[in-house]
Every structure is written in C-alpha cells, then in structure tokens.
C-alpha cells in the first residue's frame, strides 16, 4: 500500500499519501504557450473527507502506518517547494496549504517541456516514487503537436489489492482530472475519454482513481493544434 499512497497522482503524497483512506479530487492544470513554455498547477482536494482526515490526524498510526502531524505535513510541503525552486527550468513556485478543509495547491512555471518533465523527475526523487518512468510530455513546435506518454504499472493493482476491502471502497469517489489549455485551437486529439472545450483551446480528461490503479484507462494523448 505504501507504493500506492506515494505514486504520483502528483500531489497525493503531500497529504493524501499519509491519510491513505480518504476520498480525493486531484486536478492538474497545464497552460501551454506557443513556444512550449507554460505553467502547471495541481490541486489536491480532500474536503469531501475532511471529518475523517481530521480524525486520522489525531492518531499516531493506523494499521502500523505512521500518521503525520500537521507540522510534518507543512514541513514536507515546504521541502518539496524548496527542491522545485532549485530544479532546472522551473520558476515562480508557489503553494497554499489549507489544513482546515484539507486542500493543497502547488504551481510553477516551466521554461519548456523538458522542464515540465524535470518537474515530474524532481517530484519522483523527492517523494521516492517512479513518476517520471511512466509519464512524460513532448512538444513539437514545427507540427504543433503536444503529446503525453503514459505507461501503466501493474504494481499499482498489486499493492492496491493488499488494502482492506473497506478501505478500497473509499477510493470509489476519488478522481484525477487533467486539463491542458493552449493558445491555439485544437485540431485533433487521440484520447477517446478526453473532451475538447467549447472554445477548442482546451482538453480535459477526468478518470476514476480506481480505473488508473487497475489499468482500465490511459492518460496518453496526442493533441495537434492548428498552425
């Protein structure tokens, strides 16, 4: 279970990994510029389970898993921010942490898509996961093509199966949403579950956490923009 709690639906590890049984919404927003630079913002929202989260934070451990204090959660967030600030191509790192409603927000600018991948790599190293091994981005300004590669890890389902069934059910209302906005209109995109916005400049993919864990969906997509 430890691997599941710390594998990247980006910032679950900042709070949700330690609270492992709470429903959550993770929204990742990427705003792309013409030249491949942009901004990424991730919001982890545990407010649907804030009563349970508050109760868990009062405990020292559950089933042998140590529960962090609010001070520890803040320290880990601040440590992650410091690491990101030192990451090549990353700038303007900002965060907010609401420990009343249990909402964490982390954002930064990236110089190019390589820097966006550096972001994932840095998070992977910081959180001791393998984020960058199954997720990466690329952008070809000549063809105006933005791609996300994604490789499912069967280890997720293996570790998830070790969680008590009652705790597994608590993931049933957990979702991951990825929103990517562009400065040009979208000509086409390849993920059948994703939807293009009404103004044709954004694409959204919303999937259940359990579908990701069990390999029933993919985050891979190739978006082609109008030239």
GROMACS .gro file of C-alpha atoms in nm, residues 17-214:
model
  198
   17UNK     CA    1  -0.047   0.953   0.090
   18UNK     CA    2  -0.038   0.979   0.464
   19UNK     CA    3  -0.414   0.974   0.502
   20UNK     CA    4  -0.450   0.680   0.262
   21UNK     CA    5  -0.818   0.608   0.311
   22UNK     CA    6  -0.970   0.942   0.216
   23UNK     CA    7  -1.163   1.026  -0.100
   24UNK     CA    8  -0.994   1.295  -0.301
   25UNK     CA    9  -1.006   1.501  -0.618
   26UNK     CA   10  -0.678   1.579  -0.786
   27UNK     CA   11  -0.691   1.843  -1.059
   28UNK     CA   12  -0.383   1.907  -1.271
   29UNK     CA   13  -0.394   2.211  -1.500
   30UNK     CA   14  -0.132   2.286  -1.765
   31UNK     CA   15  -0.132   2.611  -1.963
   32UNK     CA   16   0.090   2.583  -2.271
   33UNK     CA   17   0.241   2.876  -2.461
   34UNK     CA   18   0.332   2.880  -2.831
   35UNK     CA   19   0.699   2.816  -2.757
   36UNK     CA   20   0.647   2.517  -2.528
   37UNK     CA   21   0.680   2.707  -2.201
   38UNK     CA   22   0.390   2.732  -1.961
   39UNK     CA   23   0.251   2.681  -1.614
   40UNK     CA   24   0.140   2.374  -1.421
   41UNK     CA   25  -0.094   2.388  -1.123
   42UNK     CA   26  -0.206   2.091  -0.916
   43UNK     CA   27  -0.483   2.096  -0.658
   44UNK     CA   28  -0.541   1.809  -0.417
   45UNK     CA   29  -0.883   1.839  -0.255
   46UNK     CA   30  -0.966   1.614   0.040
   47UNK     CA   31  -1.252   1.831   0.165
   48UNK     CA   32  -1.507   1.558   0.090
   49UNK     CA   33  -1.340   1.356   0.366
   50UNK     CA   34  -1.226   1.635   0.595
   51UNK     CA   35  -1.401   1.490   0.901
   52UNK     CA   36  -1.225   1.157   0.852
   53UNK     CA   37  -0.895   1.329   0.774
   54UNK     CA   38  -0.921   1.539   1.090
   55UNK     CA   39  -0.982   1.222   1.292
   56UNK     CA   40  -0.685   1.045   1.135
   57UNK     CA   41  -0.454   1.335   1.214
   58UNK     CA   42  -0.529   1.286   1.581
   59UNK     CA   43  -0.388   0.934   1.568
   60UNK     CA   44  -0.023   0.833   1.581
   61UNK     CA   45  -0.063   0.539   1.347
   62UNK     CA   46  -0.323   0.324   1.172
   63UNK     CA   47  -0.254  -0.041   1.087
   64UNK     CA   48   0.114   0.022   1.154
   65UNK     CA   49   0.129   0.324   0.920
   66UNK     CA   50   0.252   0.639   1.089
   67UNK     CA   51   0.015   0.936   1.061
   68UNK     CA   52   0.196   1.270   1.027
   69UNK     CA   53   0.118   1.577   1.230
   70UNK     CA   54   0.005   1.898   1.062
   71UNK     CA   55   0.352   2.038   1.132
   72UNK     CA   56   0.510   1.747   0.947
   73UNK     CA   57   0.276   1.792   0.651
   74UNK     CA   58   0.374   2.161   0.628
   75UNK     CA   59   0.743   2.074   0.655
   76UNK     CA   60   0.717   1.819   0.375
   77UNK     CA   61   0.534   2.066   0.151
   78UNK     CA   62   0.795   2.334   0.217
   79UNK     CA   63   1.075   2.086   0.149
   80UNK     CA   64   0.917   1.995  -0.183
   81UNK     CA   65   0.882   2.362  -0.276
   82UNK     CA   66   1.249   2.427  -0.197
   83UNK     CA   67   1.351   2.135  -0.415
   84UNK     CA   68   1.136   2.255  -0.705
   85UNK     CA   69   1.281   2.605  -0.681
   86UNK     CA   70   1.624   2.451  -0.738
   87UNK     CA   71   1.506   2.248  -1.039
   88UNK     CA   72   1.635   2.350  -1.383
   89UNK     CA   73   1.376   2.531  -1.595
   90UNK     CA   74   1.129   2.574  -1.309
   91UNK     CA   75   1.039   2.916  -1.170
   92UNK     CA   76   0.773   3.104  -0.975
   93UNK     CA   77   0.698   2.811  -0.745
   94UNK     CA   78   0.400   2.887  -0.524
   95UNK     CA   79   0.185   2.685  -0.286
   96UNK     CA   80  -0.101   2.703  -0.041
   97UNK     CA   81  -0.199   2.452   0.224
   98UNK     CA   82  -0.543   2.465   0.385
   99UNK     CA   83  -0.544   2.224   0.679
  100UNK     CA   84  -0.900   2.317   0.775
  101UNK     CA   85  -1.058   2.192   0.453
  102UNK     CA   86  -0.754   1.984   0.353
  103UNK     CA   87  -0.679   2.139   0.018
  104UNK     CA   88  -0.324   2.167  -0.117
  105UNK     CA   89  -0.227   2.373  -0.421
  106UNK     CA   90   0.115   2.377  -0.586
  107UNK     CA   91   0.203   2.566  -0.903
  108UNK     CA   92   0.506   2.676  -1.103
  109UNK     CA   93   0.619   2.798  -1.443
  110UNK     CA   94   0.826   2.578  -1.674
  111UNK     CA   95   1.065   2.706  -1.940
  112UNK     CA   96   0.994   2.425  -2.186
  113UNK     CA   97   0.852   2.075  -2.196
  114UNK     CA   98   1.183   1.933  -2.080
  115UNK     CA   99   1.145   2.147  -1.768
  116UNK     CA  100   0.793   2.007  -1.727
  117UNK     CA  101   0.947   1.661  -1.732
  118UNK     CA  102   1.212   1.785  -1.487
  119UNK     CA  103   0.923   1.878  -1.261
  120UNK     CA  104   0.798   1.519  -1.266
  121UNK     CA  105   1.151   1.386  -1.216
  122UNK     CA  106   1.211   1.615  -0.920
  123UNK     CA  107   0.880   1.513  -0.762
  124UNK     CA  108   0.972   1.149  -0.821
  125UNK     CA  109   1.303   1.188  -0.641
  126UNK     CA  110   1.152   1.395  -0.361
  127UNK     CA  111   0.870   1.152  -0.293
  128UNK     CA  112   1.070   0.836  -0.365
  129UNK     CA  113   0.839   0.726  -0.646
  130UNK     CA  114   0.884   0.646  -1.014
  131UNK     CA  115   0.664   0.925  -1.155
  132UNK     CA  116   0.891   1.005  -1.447
  133UNK     CA  117   0.923   0.641  -1.556
  134UNK     CA  118   0.561   0.614  -1.669
  135UNK     CA  119   0.469   0.969  -1.760
  136UNK     CA  120   0.635   1.226  -1.986
  137UNK     CA  121   0.547   1.513  -2.219
  138UNK     CA  122   0.679   1.631  -2.554
  139UNK     CA  123   0.605   1.925  -2.781
  140UNK     CA  124   0.697   1.972  -3.148
  141UNK     CA  125   0.658   2.341  -3.245
  142UNK     CA  126   0.701   2.256  -3.614
  143UNK     CA  127   0.399   2.025  -3.629
  144UNK     CA  128   0.228   2.194  -3.333
  145UNK     CA  129   0.188   1.859  -3.163
  146UNK     CA  130   0.175   1.813  -2.786
  147UNK     CA  131   0.199   1.457  -2.655
  148UNK     CA  132   0.175   1.281  -2.325
  149UNK     CA  133   0.310   0.928  -2.299
  150UNK     CA  134   0.184   0.706  -2.022
  151UNK     CA  135   0.278   0.354  -1.917
  152UNK     CA  136   0.064   0.165  -1.671
  153UNK     CA  137   0.238  -0.010  -1.383
  154UNK     CA  138   0.075  -0.341  -1.272
  155UNK     CA  139   0.241  -0.281  -0.936
  156UNK     CA  140  -0.040  -0.034  -0.858
  157UNK     CA  141  -0.310  -0.302  -0.866
  158UNK     CA  142  -0.085  -0.547  -0.683
  159UNK     CA  143  -0.030  -0.306  -0.395
  160UNK     CA  144  -0.391  -0.187  -0.401
  161UNK     CA  145  -0.511  -0.546  -0.357
  162UNK     CA  146  -0.333  -0.556  -0.020
  163UNK     CA  147  -0.556  -0.280   0.116
  164UNK     CA  148  -0.854  -0.399   0.324
  165UNK     CA  149  -1.170  -0.407   0.112
  166UNK     CA  150  -1.340  -0.142   0.326
  167UNK     CA  151  -1.052   0.096   0.257
  168UNK     CA  152  -1.056   0.012  -0.114
  169UNK     CA  153  -1.418   0.126  -0.132
  170UNK     CA  154  -1.313   0.469  -0.012
  171UNK     CA  155  -1.131   0.521  -0.341
  172UNK     CA  156  -1.458   0.483  -0.531
  173UNK     CA  157  -1.528   0.855  -0.514
  174UNK     CA  158  -1.172   0.964  -0.597
  175UNK     CA  159  -1.096   1.128  -0.933
  176UNK     CA  160  -0.800   1.259  -1.128
  177UNK     CA  161  -0.865   1.544  -1.372
  178UNK     CA  162  -0.611   1.671  -1.623
  179UNK     CA  163  -0.682   1.998  -1.806
  180UNK     CA  164  -0.448   2.131  -2.074
  181UNK     CA  165  -0.506   2.472  -2.231
  182UNK     CA  166  -0.340   2.608  -2.545
  183UNK     CA  167  -0.307   2.944  -2.720
  184UNK     CA  168  -0.418   2.792  -3.050
  185UNK     CA  169  -0.723   2.590  -3.147
  186UNK     CA  170  -0.713   2.214  -3.115
  187UNK     CA  171  -0.732   2.037  -3.449
  188UNK     CA  172  -0.747   1.685  -3.307
  189UNK     CA  173  -0.668   1.472  -3.001
  190UNK     CA  174  -0.635   1.097  -2.962
  191UNK     CA  175  -0.764   1.006  -2.614
  192UNK     CA  176  -1.122   0.880  -2.654
  193UNK     CA  177  -1.213   0.969  -2.295
  194UNK     CA  178  -1.086   1.327  -2.319
  195UNK     CA  179  -1.311   1.617  -2.420
  196UNK     CA  180  -1.223   1.932  -2.611
  197UNK     CA  181  -1.359   2.257  -2.466
  198UNK     CA  182  -1.626   2.461  -2.642
  199UNK     CA  183  -1.369   2.723  -2.748
  200UNK     CA  184  -1.145   2.447  -2.891
  201UNK     CA  185  -0.844   2.563  -2.690
  202UNK     CA  186  -0.852   2.316  -2.405
  203UNK     CA  187  -0.879   1.942  -2.350
  204UNK     CA  188  -0.997   1.774  -2.029
  205UNK     CA  189  -0.958   1.416  -1.910
  206UNK     CA  190  -1.134   1.307  -1.591
  207UNK     CA  191  -1.089   0.948  -1.471
  208UNK     CA  192  -1.164   0.749  -1.159
  209UNK     CA  193  -0.863   0.673  -0.941
  210UNK     CA  194  -0.961   0.306  -0.933
  211UNK     CA  195  -0.954   0.290  -1.314
  212UNK     CA  196  -0.599   0.426  -1.310
  213UNK     CA  197  -0.494   0.184  -1.037
  214UNK     CA  198  -0.641  -0.116  -1.219
   0.00000   0.00000   0.00000
